[in-house]
Coordinates of C-alpha atoms and ligand atoms in Angstrom, one line a residue:
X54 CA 0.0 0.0 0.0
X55 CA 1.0 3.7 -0.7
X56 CA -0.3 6.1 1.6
X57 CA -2.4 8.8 0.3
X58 CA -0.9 12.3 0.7
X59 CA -2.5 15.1 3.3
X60 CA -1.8 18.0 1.4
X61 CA -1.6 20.5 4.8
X62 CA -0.9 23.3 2.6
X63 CA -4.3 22.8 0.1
X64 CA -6.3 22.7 3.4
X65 CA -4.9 25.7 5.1
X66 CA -5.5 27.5 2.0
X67 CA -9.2 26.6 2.0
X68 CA -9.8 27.3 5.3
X69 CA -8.1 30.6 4.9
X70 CA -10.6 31.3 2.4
X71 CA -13.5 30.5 4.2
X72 CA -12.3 33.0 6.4
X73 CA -12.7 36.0 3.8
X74 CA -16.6 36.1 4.2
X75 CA -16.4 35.7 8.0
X76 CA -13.9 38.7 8.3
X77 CA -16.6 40.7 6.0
X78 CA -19.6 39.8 7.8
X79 CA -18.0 40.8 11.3
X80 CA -16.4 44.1 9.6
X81 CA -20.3 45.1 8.4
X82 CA -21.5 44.5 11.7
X83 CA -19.0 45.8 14.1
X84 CA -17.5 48.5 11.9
X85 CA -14.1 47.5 11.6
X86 CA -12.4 43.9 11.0
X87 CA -11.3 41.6 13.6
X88 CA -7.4 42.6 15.2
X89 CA -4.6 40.5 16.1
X90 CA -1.6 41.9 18.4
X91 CA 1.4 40.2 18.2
X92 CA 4.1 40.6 20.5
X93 CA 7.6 40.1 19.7
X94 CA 10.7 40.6 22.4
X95 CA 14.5 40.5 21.4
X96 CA 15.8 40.0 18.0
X97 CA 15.5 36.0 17.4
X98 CA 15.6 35.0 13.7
X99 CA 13.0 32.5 13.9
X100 CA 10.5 34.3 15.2
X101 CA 11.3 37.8 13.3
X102 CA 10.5 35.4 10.2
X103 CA 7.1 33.9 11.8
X104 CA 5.9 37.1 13.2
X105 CA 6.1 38.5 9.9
X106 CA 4.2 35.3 8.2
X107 CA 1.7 35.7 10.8
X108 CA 1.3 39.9 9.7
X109 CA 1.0 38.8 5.9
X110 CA -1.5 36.2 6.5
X111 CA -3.5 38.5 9.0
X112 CA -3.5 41.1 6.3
X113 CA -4.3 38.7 3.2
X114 CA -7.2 37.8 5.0
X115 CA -8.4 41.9 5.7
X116 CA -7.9 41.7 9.6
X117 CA -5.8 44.4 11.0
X118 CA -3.0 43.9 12.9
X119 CA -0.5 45.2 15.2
X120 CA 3.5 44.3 16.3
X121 CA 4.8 45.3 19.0
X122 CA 8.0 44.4 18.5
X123 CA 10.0 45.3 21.7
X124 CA 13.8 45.4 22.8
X125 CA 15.7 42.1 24.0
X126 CA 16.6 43.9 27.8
X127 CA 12.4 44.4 27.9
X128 CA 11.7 43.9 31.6
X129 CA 8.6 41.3 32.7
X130 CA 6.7 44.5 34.1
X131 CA 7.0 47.0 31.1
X132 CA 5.9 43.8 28.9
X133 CA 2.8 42.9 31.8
X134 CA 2.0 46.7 31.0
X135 CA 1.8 46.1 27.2
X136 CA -0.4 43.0 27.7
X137 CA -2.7 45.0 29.9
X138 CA -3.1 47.4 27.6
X139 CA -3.8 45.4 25.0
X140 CA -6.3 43.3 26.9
X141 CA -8.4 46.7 27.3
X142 CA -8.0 47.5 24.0
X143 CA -11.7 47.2 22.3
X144 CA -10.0 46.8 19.0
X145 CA -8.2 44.1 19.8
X146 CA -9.4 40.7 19.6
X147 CA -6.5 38.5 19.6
X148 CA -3.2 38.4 21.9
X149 CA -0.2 36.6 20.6
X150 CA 2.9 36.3 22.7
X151 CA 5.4 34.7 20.1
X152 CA 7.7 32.3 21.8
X153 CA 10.4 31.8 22.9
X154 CA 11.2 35.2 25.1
X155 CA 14.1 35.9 26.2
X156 CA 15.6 33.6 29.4
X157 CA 15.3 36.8 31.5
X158 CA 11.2 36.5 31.0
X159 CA 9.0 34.4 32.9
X160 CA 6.8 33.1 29.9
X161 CA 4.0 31.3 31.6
X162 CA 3.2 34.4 33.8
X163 CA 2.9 36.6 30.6
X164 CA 0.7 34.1 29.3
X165 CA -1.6 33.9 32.2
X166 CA -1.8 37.1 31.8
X167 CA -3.2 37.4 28.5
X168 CA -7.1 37.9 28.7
X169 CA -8.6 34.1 28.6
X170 CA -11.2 35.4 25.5
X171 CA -8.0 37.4 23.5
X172 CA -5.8 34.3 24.2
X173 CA -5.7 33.3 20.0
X174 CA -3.0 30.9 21.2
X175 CA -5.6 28.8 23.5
X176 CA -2.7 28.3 26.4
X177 CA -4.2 30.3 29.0
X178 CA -5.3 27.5 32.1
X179 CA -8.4 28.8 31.4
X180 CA -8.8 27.9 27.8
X181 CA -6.7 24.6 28.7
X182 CA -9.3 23.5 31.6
X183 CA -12.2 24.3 29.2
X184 CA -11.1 21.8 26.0
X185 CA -9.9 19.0 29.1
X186 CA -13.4 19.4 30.0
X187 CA -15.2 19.3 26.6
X188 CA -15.8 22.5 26.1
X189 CA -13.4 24.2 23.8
X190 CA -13.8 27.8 23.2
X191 CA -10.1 29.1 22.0
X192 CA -7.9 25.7 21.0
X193 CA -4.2 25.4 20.3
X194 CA -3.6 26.3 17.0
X195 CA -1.7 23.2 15.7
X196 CA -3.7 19.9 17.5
X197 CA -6.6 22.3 16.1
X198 CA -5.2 22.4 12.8
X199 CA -4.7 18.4 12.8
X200 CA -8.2 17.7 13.4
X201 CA -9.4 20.4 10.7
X202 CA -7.0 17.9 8.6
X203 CA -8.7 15.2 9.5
X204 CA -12.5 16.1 8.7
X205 CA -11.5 17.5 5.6
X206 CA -10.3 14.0 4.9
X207 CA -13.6 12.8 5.8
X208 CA -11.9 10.6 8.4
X209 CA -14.1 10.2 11.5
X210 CA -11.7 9.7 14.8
X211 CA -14.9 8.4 17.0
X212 CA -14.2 5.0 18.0
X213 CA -11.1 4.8 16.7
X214 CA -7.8 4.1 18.4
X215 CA -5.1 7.0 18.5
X216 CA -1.8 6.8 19.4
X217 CA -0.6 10.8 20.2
X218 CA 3.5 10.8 20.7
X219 CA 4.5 13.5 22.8
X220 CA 2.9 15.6 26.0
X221 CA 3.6 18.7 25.5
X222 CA 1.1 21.8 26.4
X223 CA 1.8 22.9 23.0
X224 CA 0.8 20.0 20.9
X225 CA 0.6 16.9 22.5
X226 CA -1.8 17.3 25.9
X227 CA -4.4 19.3 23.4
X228 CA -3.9 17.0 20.4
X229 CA -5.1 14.0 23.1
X230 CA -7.9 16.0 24.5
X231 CA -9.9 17.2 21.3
X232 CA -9.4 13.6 19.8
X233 CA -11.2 12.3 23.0
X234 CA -14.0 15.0 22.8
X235 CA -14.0 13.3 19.3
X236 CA -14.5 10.4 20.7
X237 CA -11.2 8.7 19.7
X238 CA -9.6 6.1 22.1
X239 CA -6.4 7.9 23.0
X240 CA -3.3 7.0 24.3
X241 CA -1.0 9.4 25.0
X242 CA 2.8 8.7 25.1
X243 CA 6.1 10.2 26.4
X244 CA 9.3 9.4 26.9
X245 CA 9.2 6.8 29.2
X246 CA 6.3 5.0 27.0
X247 CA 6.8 1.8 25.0
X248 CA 5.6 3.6 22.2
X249 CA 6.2 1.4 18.9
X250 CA 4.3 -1.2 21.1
X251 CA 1.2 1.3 21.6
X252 CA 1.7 2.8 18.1
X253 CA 1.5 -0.6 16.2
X254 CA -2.0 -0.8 17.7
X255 CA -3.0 2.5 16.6
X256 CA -5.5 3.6 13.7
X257 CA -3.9 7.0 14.1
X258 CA -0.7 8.1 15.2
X259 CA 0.5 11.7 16.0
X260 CA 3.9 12.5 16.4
X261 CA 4.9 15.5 18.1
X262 CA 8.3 15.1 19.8
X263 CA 11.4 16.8 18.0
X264 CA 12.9 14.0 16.7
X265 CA 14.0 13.0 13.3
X266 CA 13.5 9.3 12.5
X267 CA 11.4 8.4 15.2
X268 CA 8.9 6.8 13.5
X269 CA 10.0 3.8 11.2
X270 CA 8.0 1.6 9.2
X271 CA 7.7 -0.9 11.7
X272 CA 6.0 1.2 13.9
X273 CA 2.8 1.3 12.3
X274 CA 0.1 -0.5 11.5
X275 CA -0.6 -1.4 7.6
X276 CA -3.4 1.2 6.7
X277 CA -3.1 3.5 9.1
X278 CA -3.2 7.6 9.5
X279 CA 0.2 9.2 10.3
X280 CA 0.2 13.2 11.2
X281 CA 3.7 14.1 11.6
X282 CA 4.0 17.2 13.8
X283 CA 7.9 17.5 13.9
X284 CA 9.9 19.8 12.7
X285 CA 13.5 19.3 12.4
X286 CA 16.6 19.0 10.7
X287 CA 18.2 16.5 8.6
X288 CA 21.9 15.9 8.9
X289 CA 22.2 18.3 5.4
X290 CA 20.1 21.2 7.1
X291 CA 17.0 20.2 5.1
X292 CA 13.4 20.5 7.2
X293 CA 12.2 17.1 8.0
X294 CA 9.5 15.2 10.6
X295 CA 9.8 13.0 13.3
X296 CA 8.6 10.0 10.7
X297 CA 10.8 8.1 8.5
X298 CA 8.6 9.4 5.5
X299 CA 9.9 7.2 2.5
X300 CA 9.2 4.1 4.7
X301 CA 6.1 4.9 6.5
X302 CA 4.4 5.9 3.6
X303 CA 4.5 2.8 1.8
X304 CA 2.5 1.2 4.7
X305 CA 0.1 3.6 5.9
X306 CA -3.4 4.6 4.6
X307 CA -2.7 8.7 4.7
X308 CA 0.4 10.6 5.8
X309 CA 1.3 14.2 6.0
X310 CA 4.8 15.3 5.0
X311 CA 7.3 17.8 6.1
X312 CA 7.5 20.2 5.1
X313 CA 3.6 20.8 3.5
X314 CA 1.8 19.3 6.1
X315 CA 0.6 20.5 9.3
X316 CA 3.1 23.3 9.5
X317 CA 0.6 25.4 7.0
X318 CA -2.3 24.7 9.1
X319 CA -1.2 26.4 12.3
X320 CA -1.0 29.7 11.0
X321 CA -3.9 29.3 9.5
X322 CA -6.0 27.8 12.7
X323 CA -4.1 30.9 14.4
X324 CA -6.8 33.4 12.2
X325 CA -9.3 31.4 12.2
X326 CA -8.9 31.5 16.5
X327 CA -8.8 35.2 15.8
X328 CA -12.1 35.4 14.0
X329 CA -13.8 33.2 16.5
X330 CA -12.0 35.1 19.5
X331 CA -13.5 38.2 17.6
X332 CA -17.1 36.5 17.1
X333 CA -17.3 35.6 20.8
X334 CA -16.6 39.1 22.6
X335 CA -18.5 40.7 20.3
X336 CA -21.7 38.4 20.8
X337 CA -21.0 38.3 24.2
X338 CA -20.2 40.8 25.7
X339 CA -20.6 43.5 23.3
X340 CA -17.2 46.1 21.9
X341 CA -15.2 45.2 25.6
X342 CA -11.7 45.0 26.4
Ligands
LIG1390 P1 8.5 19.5 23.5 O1 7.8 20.4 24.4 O2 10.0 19.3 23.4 O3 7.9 18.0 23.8 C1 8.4 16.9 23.2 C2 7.6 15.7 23.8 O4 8.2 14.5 23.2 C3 7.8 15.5 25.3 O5 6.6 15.2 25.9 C4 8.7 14.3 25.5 O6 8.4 13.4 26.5 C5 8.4 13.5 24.2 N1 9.5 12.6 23.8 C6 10.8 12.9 23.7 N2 11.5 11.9 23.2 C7 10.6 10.9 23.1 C8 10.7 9.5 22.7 N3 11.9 9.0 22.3 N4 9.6 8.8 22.6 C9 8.4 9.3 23.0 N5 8.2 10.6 23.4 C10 9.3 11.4 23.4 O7 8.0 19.7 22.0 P2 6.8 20.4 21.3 O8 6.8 21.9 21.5 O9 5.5 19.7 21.6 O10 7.1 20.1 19.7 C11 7.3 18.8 19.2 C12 7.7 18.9 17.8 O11 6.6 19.5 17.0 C13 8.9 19.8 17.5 O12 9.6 19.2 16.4 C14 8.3 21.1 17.1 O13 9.2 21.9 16.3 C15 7.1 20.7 16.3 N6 6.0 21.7 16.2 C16 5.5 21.9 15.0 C17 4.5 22.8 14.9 C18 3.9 23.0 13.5 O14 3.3 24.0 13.3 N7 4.2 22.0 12.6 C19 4.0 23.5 16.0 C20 4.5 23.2 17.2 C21 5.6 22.3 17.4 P3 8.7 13.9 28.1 O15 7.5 14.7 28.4 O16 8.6 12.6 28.8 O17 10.0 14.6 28.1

């Protein structure tokens, strides 16, 4: 068997569009398009190069936005100050704190300290206790943008057995919880799991750890969906997944590659968190901060 391709970067581009007519019916109604503030401290490559993708897909899809690009010697209280303002800024709808800030910053208090309903990156506790409970309101952008990949497949997770590798708040706790509030069986591994043992079981196996060739052929089941999360680096520099990809994919039923898979979707759950963030102050609780 060859595995069918999940082409990440066809989906995100359809769900970016179906964003268009959602950004125009919230701009007629509210007077101006939804906003996304995002933060960027100290002068790292990778995230200069992100921020900036996330400005040019914010503006592709007509929602304004905002940097806030500050110096590397930023102190936690002058950046607290900027979050607070933005949280009581009415024309802001989305709050995203790019990561990682520098050592000097304590980056799970500057989270917490993004408003719950602004918080486009779904990491506040808050959000977190709601989609452990089965209530999702703002969701992680890339478990999110897994399980977008998945209906669009027309693959239905409920009852099915899924094997997610990796545990962190990130990726891997979220990835676990929405596939149980899909109903999926879910097992959910780490690095001190016998995890070819659980994965050979699995219908569905997520890998999110960080580790190039992880995942070999004889980890997985013949037929089966593999979502490769990773992102790494090959000994020659090139991007590459935690799955062996020329291996796997002649034994599973579906795969997603690297790069083209579900990198594209999390940018693209990240508006689409925006819109909704947007949607759900503005029905609820009316132009607030
Ligand atoms: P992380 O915080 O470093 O977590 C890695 C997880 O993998 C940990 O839970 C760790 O277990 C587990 N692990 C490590 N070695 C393992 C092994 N041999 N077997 C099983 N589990 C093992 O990483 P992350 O932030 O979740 O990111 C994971 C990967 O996804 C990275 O390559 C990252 O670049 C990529 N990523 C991609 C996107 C995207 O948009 N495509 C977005 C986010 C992240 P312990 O908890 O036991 O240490």
């Amino acid at each position: 068997m060859v595995a069918k391709l999940i082409d990440g970067k066809a989906i995100a581009e359809k769900q970016r569009a179906l964003l268009i007519p959602e950004v125009s019916r919230f701009a007629n109604a509210v007077g101006r398009p939804p906003g996304i503030a995002v933060v960027r401290v100290g002068e790292d490559p990778a995230s200069k190069t992100y921020v900036a993708s996330k400005k040019r897909t914010a503006q592709a899809l007509g929602l304004n936005s905002w940097e806030h690009a500050l110096p590397e010697h930023t102190k936690q209280a002058e950046l607290l100050g900027l979050i607070a303002r933005l949280n009581e800024d009415a024309c802001v709808d989305g709050i995203l704190v790019q990561l990682p800030l520098p050592k000097h910053l304590d980056a799970h208090e500057v989270l917490r300290a993004i408003s719950p309903g602004k918080d486009i990156d779904g990491f506040h506790p808050v959000n977190a206790g709601s989609l452990f409970q089965g209530v999702p309101t703002l969701v992680p952008c890339t478990p999110l943008g897994v399980m977008k990949m998945l209906e669009e497949m027309g693959y239905s997770v409920a009852g099915k057995r899924a094997v997610v590798i990796g545990r962190s708040n990130i990726v891997g706790r979220p990835m676990a919880a929405l596939l149980l509030n899909a109903s999926a069986t879910v097992v959910l591994c780490h690095s001190k799991s016998d995890v070819k043992a659980e994965a050979l079981r699995a219908d569905i196996v997520i890998s999110a750890v960080g580790t190039a060739g992880l995942v070999k052929a004889d980890w997985v089941r013949e037929g089966a969906v593999v979502v490769d999360v990773g992102m790494n680096r090959d000994a020659a520099g090139k991007l590459c997944g935690d799955v062996v990809f020329e291996e796997v994919r002649e034994k599973a039923g579906w795969i997603t590659p690297v790069p083209g898979g579900v990198g594209p979707m999390t940018i693209a759950m990240l508006m689409y968190n925006t819109v909704q963030a947007a949607k759900l102050r503005h029905e609820g609780q009316g132009e607030r901060g």
